[in-house]
Short mmCIF file of C-alpha atoms in Angstrom, two decimals:
data_model
loop_
_atom_site.label_atom_id
_atom_site.label_comp_id
_atom_site.label_asym_id
_atom_site.label_seq_id
_atom_site.Cartn_x
_atom_site.Cartn_y
_atom_site.Cartn_z
CA GLN A 1 96.84 112.17 65.30
CA LEU A 2 98.82 109.29 65.05
CA GLN A 3 97.55 106.07 66.28
CA LEU A 4 99.02 102.59 66.49
CA GLN A 5 97.07 99.13 66.95
CA GLU A 6 98.66 95.67 67.21
CA SER A 7 97.15 92.70 66.21
CA GLY A 8 97.84 88.97 65.69
CA PRO A 9 97.27 85.61 67.38
CA GLY A 10 97.24 85.66 71.25
CA LEU A 11 98.39 81.70 71.63
CA VAL A 12 101.79 80.50 69.49
CA LYS A 13 103.01 77.32 69.93
CA PRO A 14 106.58 76.38 70.67
CA SER A 15 108.91 76.34 67.55
CA GLU A 16 106.54 78.13 65.50
CA THR A 17 106.62 81.84 64.51
CA LEU A 18 105.03 84.47 65.95
CA SER A 19 103.40 87.12 63.56
CA LEU A 20 102.16 90.40 64.56
CA THR A 21 100.97 93.52 62.95
CA CYS A 22 100.80 97.22 63.93
CA THR A 23 97.89 99.32 61.94
CA VAL A 24 99.02 103.23 61.52
CA SER A 25 96.30 105.21 61.35
CA GLY A 26 96.51 109.36 61.06
CA GLY A 27 99.54 109.40 59.34
CA SER A 28 101.51 107.73 56.71
CA ILE A 29 103.90 104.96 57.52
CA SER A 30 106.04 106.25 54.25
CA SER A 31 106.81 109.68 56.02
CA SER A 32 110.29 110.52 56.64
CA SER A 33 109.68 111.90 59.92
CA TYR A 34 108.93 108.68 62.13
CA TYR A 35 110.51 105.24 62.63
CA TRP A 36 108.54 102.06 63.95
CA GLY A 37 109.71 99.69 66.68
CA TRP A 38 108.42 96.65 68.26
CA ILE A 39 109.15 96.46 72.33
CA ARG A 40 107.91 93.61 74.29
CA GLN A 41 107.33 93.34 78.09
CA PRO A 42 107.48 89.88 80.25
CA PRO A 43 105.32 89.56 82.66
CA GLY A 44 106.49 90.99 85.75
CA LYS A 45 109.43 92.18 83.81
CA GLY A 46 110.98 95.40 82.30
CA LEU A 47 110.93 96.67 78.58
CA GLU A 48 112.96 94.82 75.82
CA TRP A 49 113.38 96.74 72.70
CA ILE A 50 112.99 93.85 69.97
CA GLY A 51 113.87 95.97 66.94
CA SER A 52 112.78 99.14 64.51
CA ILE A 53 112.72 100.20 60.96
CA TYR A 54 113.03 103.40 59.52
CA TYR A 55 111.62 104.76 56.32
CA SER A 56 114.49 104.02 54.19
CA GLY A 57 113.96 100.46 55.09
CA SER A 58 116.86 99.92 57.18
CA THR A 59 116.22 97.91 60.58
CA TYR A 60 117.83 97.38 63.54
CA TYR A 61 117.54 94.67 65.92
CA ASN A 62 118.33 93.51 69.62
CA PRO A 63 121.16 91.12 69.56
CA SER A 64 119.78 89.00 71.72
CA LEU A 65 116.88 88.37 68.93
CA LYS A 66 118.79 89.17 65.96
CA SER A 67 118.72 85.80 64.60
CA ARG A 68 115.15 85.20 64.99
CA VAL A 69 113.40 88.83 64.33
CA THR A 70 112.26 90.54 60.87
CA ILE A 71 110.68 93.69 60.98
CA SER A 72 108.96 94.87 57.89
CA VAL A 73 106.63 97.65 56.32
CA ASP A 74 103.84 97.39 53.83
CA THR A 75 103.04 100.81 52.81
CA SER A 76 100.03 99.80 50.80
CA LYS A 77 98.06 98.99 54.05
CA ASN A 78 99.77 101.62 56.12
CA GLN A 79 101.33 98.66 58.36
CA PHE A 80 104.17 97.37 60.00
CA SER A 81 104.86 93.79 61.43
CA LEU A 82 106.96 91.89 63.37
CA LYS A 83 107.66 88.11 62.98
CA LEU A 84 109.76 86.07 65.49
CA SER A 85 110.55 82.49 64.86
CA SER A 86 111.44 79.36 66.62
CA VAL A 87 109.60 80.70 69.60
CA THR A 88 109.46 79.26 73.09
CA ALA A 89 107.97 80.15 76.57
CA ALA A 90 110.43 82.93 77.15
CA ASP A 91 108.82 84.91 74.17
CA THR A 92 106.01 85.21 76.27
CA ALA A 93 104.88 88.86 76.82
CA VAL A 94 102.75 91.92 75.90
CA TYR A 95 104.17 92.89 72.43
CA TYR A 96 103.82 96.72 71.81
CA CYS A 97 104.42 98.48 68.69
CA ALA A 98 105.64 102.32 68.53
CA SER A 99 106.52 105.35 66.49
CA GLY A 100 109.28 107.78 66.97
CA VAL A 101 110.12 110.72 66.18
CA LEU A 102 113.18 111.09 63.82
CA ARG A 103 114.62 114.01 64.82
CA PHE A 104 114.42 112.89 68.58
CA LEU A 105 114.74 109.48 68.06
CA ALA A 106 111.95 108.99 71.03
CA MET A 107 108.90 106.73 70.46
CA ASP A 108 106.22 109.24 71.28
CA VAL A 109 103.60 107.06 70.13
CA TRP A 110 102.46 103.69 71.48
CA GLY A 111 100.15 100.62 70.85
CA GLN A 112 97.77 99.39 73.63
CA GLY A 113 100.09 96.08 73.55
CA THR A 114 98.64 92.52 72.97
CA THR A 115 99.69 89.89 75.27
CA VAL A 116 101.17 86.85 73.66
CA THR A 117 101.71 83.19 74.96
CA VAL A 118 103.37 80.41 74.09
CA SER A 119 102.20 77.44 74.53
CA SER A 120 101.24 74.13 73.37
CA GLU B 1 126.49 97.71 72.39
CA ILE B 2 126.08 100.48 74.90
CA VAL B 3 124.31 98.82 78.58
CA LEU B 4 122.16 101.54 80.27
CA THR B 5 121.96 100.77 84.25
CA GLN B 6 119.41 102.72 85.77
CA SER B 7 119.32 103.10 90.21
CA PRO B 8 118.07 102.78 92.16
CA GLY B 9 116.01 99.78 91.33
CA THR B 10 113.25 101.04 93.43
CA LEU B 11 112.82 104.46 95.16
CA SER B 12 110.59 104.50 98.32
CA LEU B 13 109.05 108.27 98.89
CA SER B 14 106.33 109.97 100.01
CA PRO B 15 104.27 112.44 97.59
CA GLY B 16 105.58 115.87 98.09
CA GLU B 17 109.02 114.53 98.02
CA ARG B 18 111.85 115.38 95.33
CA ALA B 19 112.39 111.69 92.84
CA THR B 20 116.32 111.59 91.60
CA LEU B 21 116.44 108.76 89.30
CA SER B 22 120.02 107.81 87.33
CA CYS B 23 120.63 106.16 83.71
CA ARG B 24 124.44 105.76 83.55
CA ALA B 25 125.78 104.66 80.14
CA SER B 26 128.51 102.06 79.64
CA GLN B 27 129.66 104.66 77.07
CA SER B 28 129.34 108.45 76.15
CA VAL B 29 126.01 109.02 74.48
CA SER B 30 124.61 111.79 73.01
CA SER B 31 122.37 113.74 74.70
CA SER B 32 120.46 114.47 72.16
CA TYR B 33 119.11 111.20 71.91
CA LEU B 34 118.50 110.13 75.26
CA ALA B 35 114.74 109.53 76.33
CA TRP B 36 112.76 108.89 79.60
CA TYR B 37 109.50 106.96 79.79
CA GLN B 38 106.91 106.27 82.27
CA GLN B 39 105.14 103.10 82.42
CA LYS B 40 101.77 102.66 84.92
CA PRO B 41 100.74 99.05 85.43
CA GLY B 42 98.60 97.80 82.74
CA GLN B 43 99.35 100.61 80.62
CA ALA B 44 101.64 101.59 77.53
CA PRO B 45 104.62 103.23 78.42
CA ARG B 46 104.64 107.13 77.73
CA LEU B 47 107.35 109.44 76.74
CA LEU B 48 108.29 112.07 79.24
CA ILE B 49 112.04 113.60 78.22
CA TYR B 50 114.00 113.12 74.66
CA GLY B 51 116.93 114.97 74.40
CA ALA B 52 117.86 114.61 78.00
CA SER B 53 116.19 117.41 78.92
CA SER B 54 113.13 118.11 76.81
CA ARG B 55 109.76 117.32 78.12
CA ALA B 56 107.35 115.58 75.23
CA THR B 57 104.02 117.35 74.90
CA GLY B 58 101.82 117.10 77.89
CA ILE B 59 104.02 116.24 80.70
CA PRO B 60 104.08 118.40 83.65
CA ASP B 61 107.00 120.90 84.53
CA ARG B 62 107.61 119.26 87.66
CA PHE B 63 109.57 116.33 85.30
CA SER B 64 112.88 117.48 84.46
CA GLY B 65 116.13 115.47 82.81
CA SER B 66 119.46 116.46 82.84
CA GLY B 67 123.07 114.74 81.89
CA SER B 68 125.35 114.15 79.56
CA GLY B 69 128.04 112.17 78.23
CA THR B 70 127.41 108.74 80.51
CA ASP B 71 125.24 110.14 83.43
CA PHE B 72 121.44 111.30 82.94
CA THR B 73 119.51 112.10 85.81
CA LEU B 74 115.40 112.27 85.66
CA THR B 75 114.19 114.41 88.40
CA ILE B 76 110.26 114.58 90.06
CA SER B 77 110.69 118.16 92.10
CA ARG B 78 107.17 117.20 93.86
CA LEU B 79 105.54 113.93 93.52
CA GLU B 80 101.99 113.71 92.62
CA PRO B 81 100.04 110.48 93.57
CA GLU B 82 99.84 109.79 89.66
CA ASP B 83 103.89 109.45 89.24
CA PHE B 84 104.07 106.43 91.02
CA ALA B 85 104.99 104.35 88.36
CA VAL B 86 108.46 102.77 86.70
CA TYR B 87 110.90 104.79 84.81
CA TYR B 88 113.11 103.58 81.78
CA CYS B 89 115.44 105.34 80.02
CA GLN B 90 116.55 104.31 76.12
CA GLN B 91 119.15 106.07 74.26
CA TYR B 92 119.01 106.63 70.31
CA GLY B 93 115.29 104.74 70.23
CA SER B 94 116.55 101.86 68.48
CA SER B 95 118.57 100.23 71.45
CA PRO B 96 117.69 98.29 74.74
CA PHE B 97 115.90 100.18 77.66
CA GLY B 98 117.56 100.46 81.02
CA GLY B 99 116.49 98.06 83.81
CA GLY B 100 113.90 100.86 85.26
CA THR B 101 113.28 102.31 88.37
CA LYS B 102 110.29 102.03 90.40
CA VAL B 103 109.01 104.79 92.36
CA GLU B 104 106.75 103.42 95.28
CA ILE B 105 104.92 104.90 97.82
CA LYS B 106 106.36 105.04 101.32
#
């Protein structure tokens, strides 16, 4: 059964780049059946989709974050990653990685989430 | 960009009552790719419904989804104590979520 685990710094300074990794176990990140995504949730607010990457390498980003986001896959490590540049306090959130079934375009497996605080 | 608007923002109901949650899209979306998620405090979201009406693995049959075009509905036939949570809709799996509906105990 597919499992996901986020990792990365819990504290990032303003103007720096936030970098998170999601390690996939129980399945291959190269599978053509899945796609991979990042979602965040600021304190007390709703879910915000950040972006997704497909096995073809295609990426889709939230227009509101597109200029600052990069999502990539490392097949050798069975991981995918998120980079968010020029962060501000507004980027403080719980960050989730998730996998979705391509056939249904719905995210059925989620990581537990990792809290990232942007502060000097 | 298609915007999903969920209503109401908060639904106050008692256990055993029926909950009806709405998700309205700014443009017509394929019902094949409309999903609903449940999130409880301190937990990651959980997929409830995909394809507008298909229950995900392990989801009780008191949860049902319906709709097409621009109007979609999540119905919880009889609320159990564990159903009080926030519910989100999303279309196409790679797009912004709706703003969410909180189902709270009355």
